[in-house]
Amino acid sequence: MAHVDRKEYWKIFVVLGVLTILEVVVAQIPGLAKGLVVSALVLLALVKAACVALFYMHLKYETRIMRLGIALPLAMPPIYAMVLVAEAAWRLL
């Protein structure tokens, strides 16, 4: 594993802080469509989760197969949920 210096940790800490502030701002914008707010918050949360996984869990330094071995199982429940929602919406038509 490569050495990670403290400056890099602080940079990621600041990025996560900025993303958190952005989430709060997006959630407080009046008149914004609920679907757009939810989409923006989910996207910001995914970016934050990726930053934590890559830097604090040191996945940035792992092989591609190791990263895929972690990312793919984590991606399956949301994909399954989207399929179930789409199927339920189709049945209502």
mmCIF file of N, CA and C in Angstrom:
data_model
loop_
_atom_site.group_PDB
_atom_site.id
_atom_site.type_symbol
_atom_site.label_atom_id
_atom_site.label_comp_id
_atom_site.label_asym_id
_atom_site.label_seq_id
_atom_site.Cartn_x
_atom_site.Cartn_y
_atom_site.Cartn_z
ATOM 1 N N MET A 1 0.844 -1.171 0.000
ATOM 2 C CA MET A 1 0.000 0.000 0.000
ATOM 3 C C MET A 1 0.891 1.237 0.000
ATOM 4 N N ALA A 2 0.521 2.204 -0.775
ATOM 5 C CA ALA A 2 1.287 3.441 -0.869
ATOM 6 C C ALA A 2 1.062 4.297 0.376
ATOM 7 N N HIS A 3 2.048 5.111 0.660
ATOM 8 C CA HIS A 3 1.970 6.010 1.814
ATOM 9 C C HIS A 3 1.014 7.160 1.508
ATOM 10 N N VAL A 4 0.140 7.469 2.448
ATOM 11 C CA VAL A 4 -0.806 8.573 2.292
ATOM 12 C C VAL A 4 -0.405 9.651 3.285
ATOM 13 N N ASP A 5 -0.159 10.843 2.776
ATOM 14 C CA ASP A 5 0.247 11.910 3.682
ATOM 15 C C ASP A 5 -0.957 12.632 4.279
ATOM 16 N N ARG A 6 -0.711 13.380 5.325
ATOM 17 C CA ARG A 6 -1.784 14.083 6.027
ATOM 18 C C ARG A 6 -2.438 15.148 5.168
ATOM 19 N N LYS A 7 -1.690 15.753 4.269
ATOM 20 C CA LYS A 7 -2.268 16.781 3.401
ATOM 21 C C LYS A 7 -3.400 16.205 2.560
ATOM 22 N N GLU A 8 -3.209 14.995 2.073
ATOM 23 C CA GLU A 8 -4.249 14.372 1.262
ATOM 24 C C GLU A 8 -5.505 14.117 2.101
ATOM 25 N N TYR A 9 -5.331 13.663 3.340
ATOM 26 C CA TYR A 9 -6.477 13.459 4.220
ATOM 27 C C TYR A 9 -7.218 14.765 4.467
ATOM 28 N N TRP A 10 -6.488 15.842 4.677
ATOM 29 C CA TRP A 10 -7.123 17.136 4.912
ATOM 30 C C TRP A 10 -7.856 17.625 3.669
ATOM 31 N N LYS A 11 -7.280 17.391 2.495
ATOM 32 C CA LYS A 11 -7.958 17.783 1.254
ATOM 33 C C LYS A 11 -9.290 17.054 1.116
ATOM 34 N N ILE A 12 -9.285 15.758 1.374
ATOM 35 C CA ILE A 12 -10.509 14.976 1.270
ATOM 36 C C ILE A 12 -11.507 15.410 2.348
ATOM 37 N N PHE A 13 -11.008 15.717 3.534
ATOM 38 C CA PHE A 13 -11.871 16.220 4.606
ATOM 39 C C PHE A 13 -12.575 17.505 4.172
ATOM 40 N N VAL A 14 -11.836 18.407 3.544
ATOM 41 C CA VAL A 14 -12.419 19.667 3.068
ATOM 42 C C VAL A 14 -13.430 19.395 1.957
ATOM 43 N N VAL A 15 -13.097 18.505 1.039
ATOM 44 C CA VAL A 15 -14.029 18.153 -0.045
ATOM 45 C C VAL A 15 -15.323 17.597 0.535
ATOM 46 N N LEU A 16 -15.216 16.701 1.519
ATOM 47 C CA LEU A 16 -16.410 16.136 2.148
ATOM 48 C C LEU A 16 -17.214 17.220 2.870
ATOM 49 N N GLY A 17 -16.531 18.163 3.498
ATOM 50 C CA GLY A 17 -17.218 19.272 4.157
ATOM 51 C C GLY A 17 -17.964 20.145 3.168
ATOM 52 N N VAL A 18 -17.327 20.451 2.045
ATOM 53 C CA VAL A 18 -17.971 21.265 1.006
ATOM 54 C C VAL A 18 -19.185 20.531 0.435
ATOM 55 N N LEU A 19 -19.050 19.241 0.202
ATOM 56 C CA LEU A 19 -20.179 18.465 -0.310
ATOM 57 C C LEU A 19 -21.333 18.435 0.693
ATOM 58 N N THR A 20 -21.026 18.363 1.975
ATOM 59 C CA THR A 20 -22.059 18.379 3.004
ATOM 60 C C THR A 20 -22.778 19.724 3.024
ATOM 61 N N ILE A 21 -22.024 20.804 2.943
ATOM 62 C CA ILE A 21 -22.625 22.143 2.890
ATOM 63 C C ILE A 21 -23.505 22.267 1.651
ATOM 64 N N LEU A 22 -23.034 21.735 0.534
ATOM 65 C CA LEU A 22 -23.809 21.763 -0.703
ATOM 66 C C LEU A 22 -25.119 20.993 -0.543
ATOM 67 N N GLU A 23 -25.073 19.852 0.157
ATOM 68 C CA GLU A 23 -26.302 19.094 0.416
ATOM 69 C C GLU A 23 -27.310 19.916 1.211
ATOM 70 N N VAL A 24 -26.836 20.599 2.231
ATOM 71 C CA VAL A 24 -27.722 21.421 3.050
ATOM 72 C C VAL A 24 -28.331 22.544 2.219
ATOM 73 N N VAL A 25 -27.506 23.177 1.382
ATOM 74 C CA VAL A 25 -27.990 24.268 0.537
ATOM 75 C C VAL A 25 -29.038 23.761 -0.454
ATOM 76 N N VAL A 26 -28.761 22.633 -1.087
ATOM 77 C CA VAL A 26 -29.709 22.077 -2.061
ATOM 78 C C VAL A 26 -31.035 21.739 -1.386
ATOM 79 N N ALA A 27 -30.972 21.180 -0.184
ATOM 80 C CA ALA A 27 -32.192 20.793 0.524
ATOM 81 C C ALA A 27 -33.023 22.004 0.946
ATOM 82 N N GLN A 28 -32.414 23.180 1.038
ATOM 83 C CA GLN A 28 -33.110 24.367 1.532
ATOM 84 C C GLN A 28 -33.574 25.314 0.428
ATOM 85 N N ILE A 29 -33.286 24.987 -0.832
ATOM 86 C CA ILE A 29 -33.686 25.865 -1.930
ATOM 87 C C ILE A 29 -35.205 25.796 -2.090
ATOM 88 N N PRO A 30 -35.885 26.938 -1.918
ATOM 89 C CA PRO A 30 -37.350 26.920 -2.053
ATOM 90 C C PRO A 30 -37.771 26.849 -3.524
ATOM 91 N N GLY A 31 -38.885 26.183 -3.766
ATOM 92 C CA GLY A 31 -39.446 26.136 -5.109
ATOM 93 C C GLY A 31 -38.813 25.121 -6.037
ATOM 94 N N LEU A 32 -37.818 24.401 -5.573
ATOM 95 C CA LEU A 32 -37.158 23.391 -6.405
ATOM 96 C C LEU A 32 -37.994 22.112 -6.359
ATOM 97 N N ALA A 33 -38.171 21.481 -7.503
ATOM 98 C CA ALA A 33 -38.977 20.259 -7.577
ATOM 99 C C ALA A 33 -38.393 19.182 -6.653
ATOM 100 N N LYS A 34 -39.280 18.472 -5.976
ATOM 101 C CA LYS A 34 -38.853 17.463 -5.010
ATOM 102 C C LYS A 34 -37.981 16.385 -5.656
ATOM 103 N N GLY A 35 -38.364 15.962 -6.843
ATOM 104 C CA GLY A 35 -37.576 14.944 -7.546
ATOM 105 C C GLY A 35 -36.164 15.411 -7.846
ATOM 106 N N LEU A 36 -36.035 16.690 -8.203
ATOM 107 C CA LEU A 36 -34.717 17.245 -8.483
ATOM 108 C C LEU A 36 -33.875 17.328 -7.211
ATOM 109 N N VAL A 37 -34.500 17.700 -6.105
ATOM 110 C CA VAL A 37 -33.790 17.774 -4.823
ATOM 111 C C VAL A 37 -33.306 16.390 -4.417
ATOM 112 N N VAL A 38 -34.184 15.407 -4.516
ATOM 113 C CA VAL A 38 -33.815 14.041 -4.138
ATOM 114 C C VAL A 38 -32.694 13.523 -5.030
ATOM 115 N N SER A 39 -32.791 13.769 -6.324
ATOM 116 C CA SER A 39 -31.745 13.322 -7.252
ATOM 117 C C SER A 39 -30.407 13.963 -6.927
ATOM 118 N N ALA A 40 -30.422 15.259 -6.648
ATOM 119 C CA ALA A 40 -29.183 15.969 -6.324
ATOM 120 C C ALA A 40 -28.588 15.450 -5.021
ATOM 121 N N LEU A 41 -29.426 15.212 -4.030
ATOM 122 C CA LEU A 41 -28.922 14.713 -2.744
ATOM 123 C C LEU A 41 -28.354 13.302 -2.864
ATOM 124 N N VAL A 42 -29.007 12.473 -3.652
ATOM 125 C CA VAL A 42 -28.486 11.113 -3.857
ATOM 126 C C VAL A 42 -27.148 11.162 -4.587
ATOM 127 N N LEU A 43 -27.045 12.002 -5.603
ATOM 128 C CA LEU A 43 -25.786 12.131 -6.336
ATOM 129 C C LEU A 43 -24.663 12.630 -5.429
ATOM 130 N N LEU A 44 -24.948 13.637 -4.630
ATOM 131 C CA LEU A 44 -23.937 14.152 -3.702
ATOM 132 C C LEU A 44 -23.529 13.086 -2.678
ATOM 133 N N ALA A 45 -24.488 12.314 -2.186
ATOM 134 C CA ALA A 45 -24.179 11.248 -1.234
ATOM 135 C C ALA A 45 -23.300 10.172 -1.874
ATOM 136 N N LEU A 46 -23.557 9.856 -3.132
ATOM 137 C CA LEU A 46 -22.731 8.865 -3.828
ATOM 138 C C LEU A 46 -21.303 9.363 -4.022
ATOM 139 N N VAL A 47 -21.158 10.637 -4.340
ATOM 140 C CA VAL A 47 -19.817 11.214 -4.492
ATOM 141 C C VAL A 47 -19.081 11.166 -3.157
ATOM 142 N N LYS A 48 -19.772 11.506 -2.082
ATOM 143 C CA LYS A 48 -19.146 11.455 -0.763
ATOM 144 C C LYS A 48 -18.751 10.024 -0.392
ATOM 145 N N ALA A 49 -19.624 9.070 -0.669
ATOM 146 C CA ALA A 49 -19.319 7.670 -0.367
ATOM 147 C C ALA A 49 -18.112 7.191 -1.166
ATOM 148 N N ALA A 50 -18.019 7.611 -2.418
ATOM 149 C CA ALA A 50 -16.875 7.230 -3.241
ATOM 150 C C ALA A 50 -15.583 7.828 -2.687
ATOM 151 N N CYS A 51 -15.631 9.080 -2.253
ATOM 152 C CA CYS A 51 -14.438 9.720 -1.671
ATOM 153 C C CYS A 51 -13.983 8.977 -0.422
ATOM 154 N N VAL A 52 -14.931 8.636 0.438
ATOM 155 C CA VAL A 52 -14.586 7.911 1.667
ATOM 156 C C VAL A 52 -13.987 6.554 1.329
ATOM 157 N N ALA A 53 -14.615 5.837 0.414
ATOM 158 C CA ALA A 53 -14.121 4.505 0.050
ATOM 159 C C ALA A 53 -12.740 4.575 -0.595
ATOM 160 N N LEU A 54 -12.557 5.513 -1.494
ATOM 161 C CA LEU A 54 -11.282 5.584 -2.212
ATOM 162 C C LEU A 54 -10.128 6.024 -1.328
ATOM 163 N N PHE A 55 -10.355 7.002 -0.470
ATOM 164 C CA PHE A 55 -9.240 7.567 0.273
ATOM 165 C C PHE A 55 -9.134 7.047 1.699
ATOM 166 N N TYR A 56 -10.214 7.053 2.467
ATOM 167 C CA TYR A 56 -10.130 6.623 3.857
ATOM 168 C C TYR A 56 -10.090 5.107 3.990
ATOM 169 N N MET A 57 -10.680 4.394 3.027
ATOM 170 C CA MET A 57 -10.624 2.938 3.051
ATOM 171 C C MET A 57 -9.506 2.417 2.140
ATOM 172 N N HIS A 58 -8.763 3.328 1.562
ATOM 173 C CA HIS A 58 -7.574 3.032 0.746
ATOM 174 C C HIS A 58 -7.862 2.183 -0.491
ATOM 175 N N LEU A 59 -9.075 2.231 -1.017
ATOM 176 C CA LEU A 59 -9.380 1.476 -2.226
ATOM 177 C C LEU A 59 -8.709 2.077 -3.450
ATOM 178 N N LYS A 60 -8.300 3.311 -3.348
ATOM 179 C CA LYS A 60 -7.607 3.970 -4.454
ATOM 180 C C LYS A 60 -6.333 3.202 -4.836
ATOM 181 N N TYR A 61 -5.753 2.545 -3.857
ATOM 182 C CA TYR A 61 -4.480 1.865 -4.080
ATOM 183 C C TYR A 61 -4.639 0.371 -4.360
ATOM 184 N N GLU A 62 -5.858 -0.112 -4.409
ATOM 185 C CA GLU A 62 -6.097 -1.528 -4.674
ATOM 186 C C GLU A 62 -6.169 -1.787 -6.180
ATOM 187 N N THR A 63 -6.144 -3.061 -6.538
ATOM 188 C CA THR A 63 -6.244 -3.430 -7.943
ATOM 189 C C THR A 63 -7.673 -3.205 -8.431
ATOM 190 N N ARG A 64 -7.813 -3.137 -9.736
ATOM 191 C CA ARG A 64 -9.128 -2.904 -10.339
ATOM 192 C C ARG A 64 -10.118 -4.007 -9.959
ATOM 193 N N ILE A 65 -9.674 -5.240 -9.949
ATOM 194 C CA ILE A 65 -10.571 -6.353 -9.639
ATOM 195 C C ILE A 65 -11.056 -6.273 -8.191
ATOM 196 N N MET A 66 -10.193 -5.815 -7.285
ATOM 197 C CA MET A 66 -10.595 -5.661 -5.884
ATOM 198 C C MET A 66 -11.644 -4.558 -5.748
ATOM 199 N N ARG A 67 -11.449 -3.444 -6.451
ATOM 200 C CA ARG A 67 -12.422 -2.349 -6.396
ATOM 201 C C ARG A 67 -13.765 -2.788 -6.976
ATOM 202 N N LEU A 68 -13.734 -3.524 -8.082
ATOM 203 C CA LEU A 68 -14.976 -4.024 -8.676
ATOM 204 C C LEU A 68 -15.650 -5.049 -7.768
ATOM 205 N N GLY A 69 -14.842 -5.850 -7.093
ATOM 206 C CA GLY A 69 -15.378 -6.841 -6.162
ATOM 207 C C GLY A 69 -16.107 -6.210 -4.997
ATOM 208 N N ILE A 70 -15.792 -4.980 -4.692
ATOM 209 C CA ILE A 70 -16.479 -4.255 -3.629
ATOM 210 C C ILE A 70 -17.619 -3.416 -4.191
ATOM 211 N N ALA A 71 -17.394 -2.762 -5.316
ATOM 212 C CA ALA A 71 -18.393 -1.841 -5.877
ATOM 213 C C ALA A 71 -19.613 -2.567 -6.449
ATOM 214 N N LEU A 72 -19.410 -3.671 -7.135
ATOM 215 C CA LEU A 72 -20.539 -4.360 -7.769
ATOM 216 C C LEU A 72 -21.567 -4.892 -6.774
ATOM 217 N N PRO A 73 -21.161 -5.586 -5.709
ATOM 218 C CA PRO A 73 -22.182 -6.020 -4.743
ATOM 219 C C PRO A 73 -22.909 -4.846 -4.083
ATOM 220 N N LEU A 74 -22.221 -3.748 -3.863
ATOM 221 C CA LEU A 74 -22.866 -2.583 -3.261
ATOM 222 C C LEU A 74 -23.839 -1.912 -4.231
ATOM 223 N N ALA A 75 -23.624 -2.090 -5.519
ATOM 224 C CA ALA A 75 -24.496 -1.477 -6.518
ATOM 225 C C ALA A 75 -25.753 -2.310 -6.771
ATOM 226 N N MET A 76 -25.754 -3.567 -6.404
ATOM 227 C CA MET A 76 -26.883 -4.437 -6.722
ATOM 228 C C MET A 76 -28.187 -4.056 -6.012
ATOM 229 N N PRO A 77 -28.213 -3.769 -4.702
ATOM 230 C CA PRO A 77 -29.502 -3.403 -4.078
ATOM 231 C C PRO A 77 -30.169 -2.168 -4.697
ATOM 232 N N PRO A 78 -29.432 -1.081 -4.980
ATOM 233 C CA PRO A 78 -30.108 0.051 -5.629
ATOM 234 C C PRO A 78 -30.638 -0.293 -7.023
ATOM 235 N N ILE A 79 -29.900 -1.102 -7.758
ATOM 236 C CA ILE A 79 -30.356 -1.505 -9.088
ATOM 237 C C ILE A 79 -31.629 -2.343 -8.956
ATOM 238 N N TYR A 80 -31.632 -3.254 -8.009
ATOM 239 C CA TYR A 80 -32.818 -4.085 -7.768
ATOM 240 C C TYR A 80 -34.002 -3.218 -7.356
ATOM 241 N N ALA A 81 -33.769 -2.230 -6.517
ATOM 242 C CA ALA A 81 -34.845 -1.330 -6.087
ATOM 243 C C ALA A 81 -35.417 -0.573 -7.282
ATOM 244 N N MET A 82 -34.557 -0.106 -8.176
ATOM 245 C CA MET A 82 -35.042 0.609 -9.360
ATOM 246 C C MET A 82 -35.871 -0.310 -10.251
ATOM 247 N N VAL A 83 -35.463 -1.558 -10.371
ATOM 248 C CA VAL A 83 -36.222 -2.519 -11.170
ATOM 249 C C VAL A 83 -37.601 -2.744 -10.549
ATOM 250 N N LEU A 84 -37.658 -2.874 -9.230
ATOM 251 C CA LEU A 84 -38.939 -3.075 -8.562
ATOM 252 C C LEU A 84 -39.851 -1.858 -8.715
ATOM 253 N N VAL A 85 -39.293 -0.664 -8.605
ATOM 254 C CA VAL A 85 -40.094 0.550 -8.776
ATOM 255 C C VAL A 85 -40.610 0.647 -10.205
ATOM 256 N N ALA A 86 -39.755 0.352 -11.182
ATOM 257 C CA ALA A 86 -40.164 0.402 -12.588
ATOM 258 C C ALA A 86 -41.254 -0.632 -12.865
ATOM 259 N N GLU A 87 -41.109 -1.810 -12.297
ATOM 260 C CA GLU A 87 -42.111 -2.860 -12.508
ATOM 261 C C GLU A 87 -43.447 -2.470 -11.872
ATOM 262 N N ALA A 88 -43.407 -1.883 -10.685
ATOM 263 C CA ALA A 88 -44.638 -1.448 -10.013
ATOM 264 C C ALA A 88 -45.306 -0.325 -10.814
ATOM 265 N N ALA A 89 -44.508 0.605 -11.344
ATOM 266 C CA ALA A 89 -45.062 1.687 -12.149
ATOM 267 C C ALA A 89 -45.687 1.144 -13.429
ATOM 268 N N TRP A 90 -45.057 0.136 -14.025
ATOM 269 C CA TRP A 90 -45.587 -0.458 -15.257
ATOM 270 C C TRP A 90 -46.932 -1.147 -14.983
ATOM 271 N N ARG A 91 -47.043 -1.783 -13.811
ATOM 272 C CA ARG A 91 -48.299 -2.472 -13.473
ATOM 273 C C ARG A 91 -49.437 -1.490 -13.255
ATOM 274 N N LEU A 92 -49.137 -0.264 -12.853
ATOM 275 C CA LEU A 92 -50.169 0.737 -12.621
ATOM 276 C C LEU A 92 -50.694 1.342 -13.910
ATOM 277 N N LEU A 93 -49.991 1.159 -15.006
ATOM 278 C CA LEU A 93 -50.432 1.733 -16.276
ATOM 279 C C LEU A 93 -51.645 1.037 -16.837
#
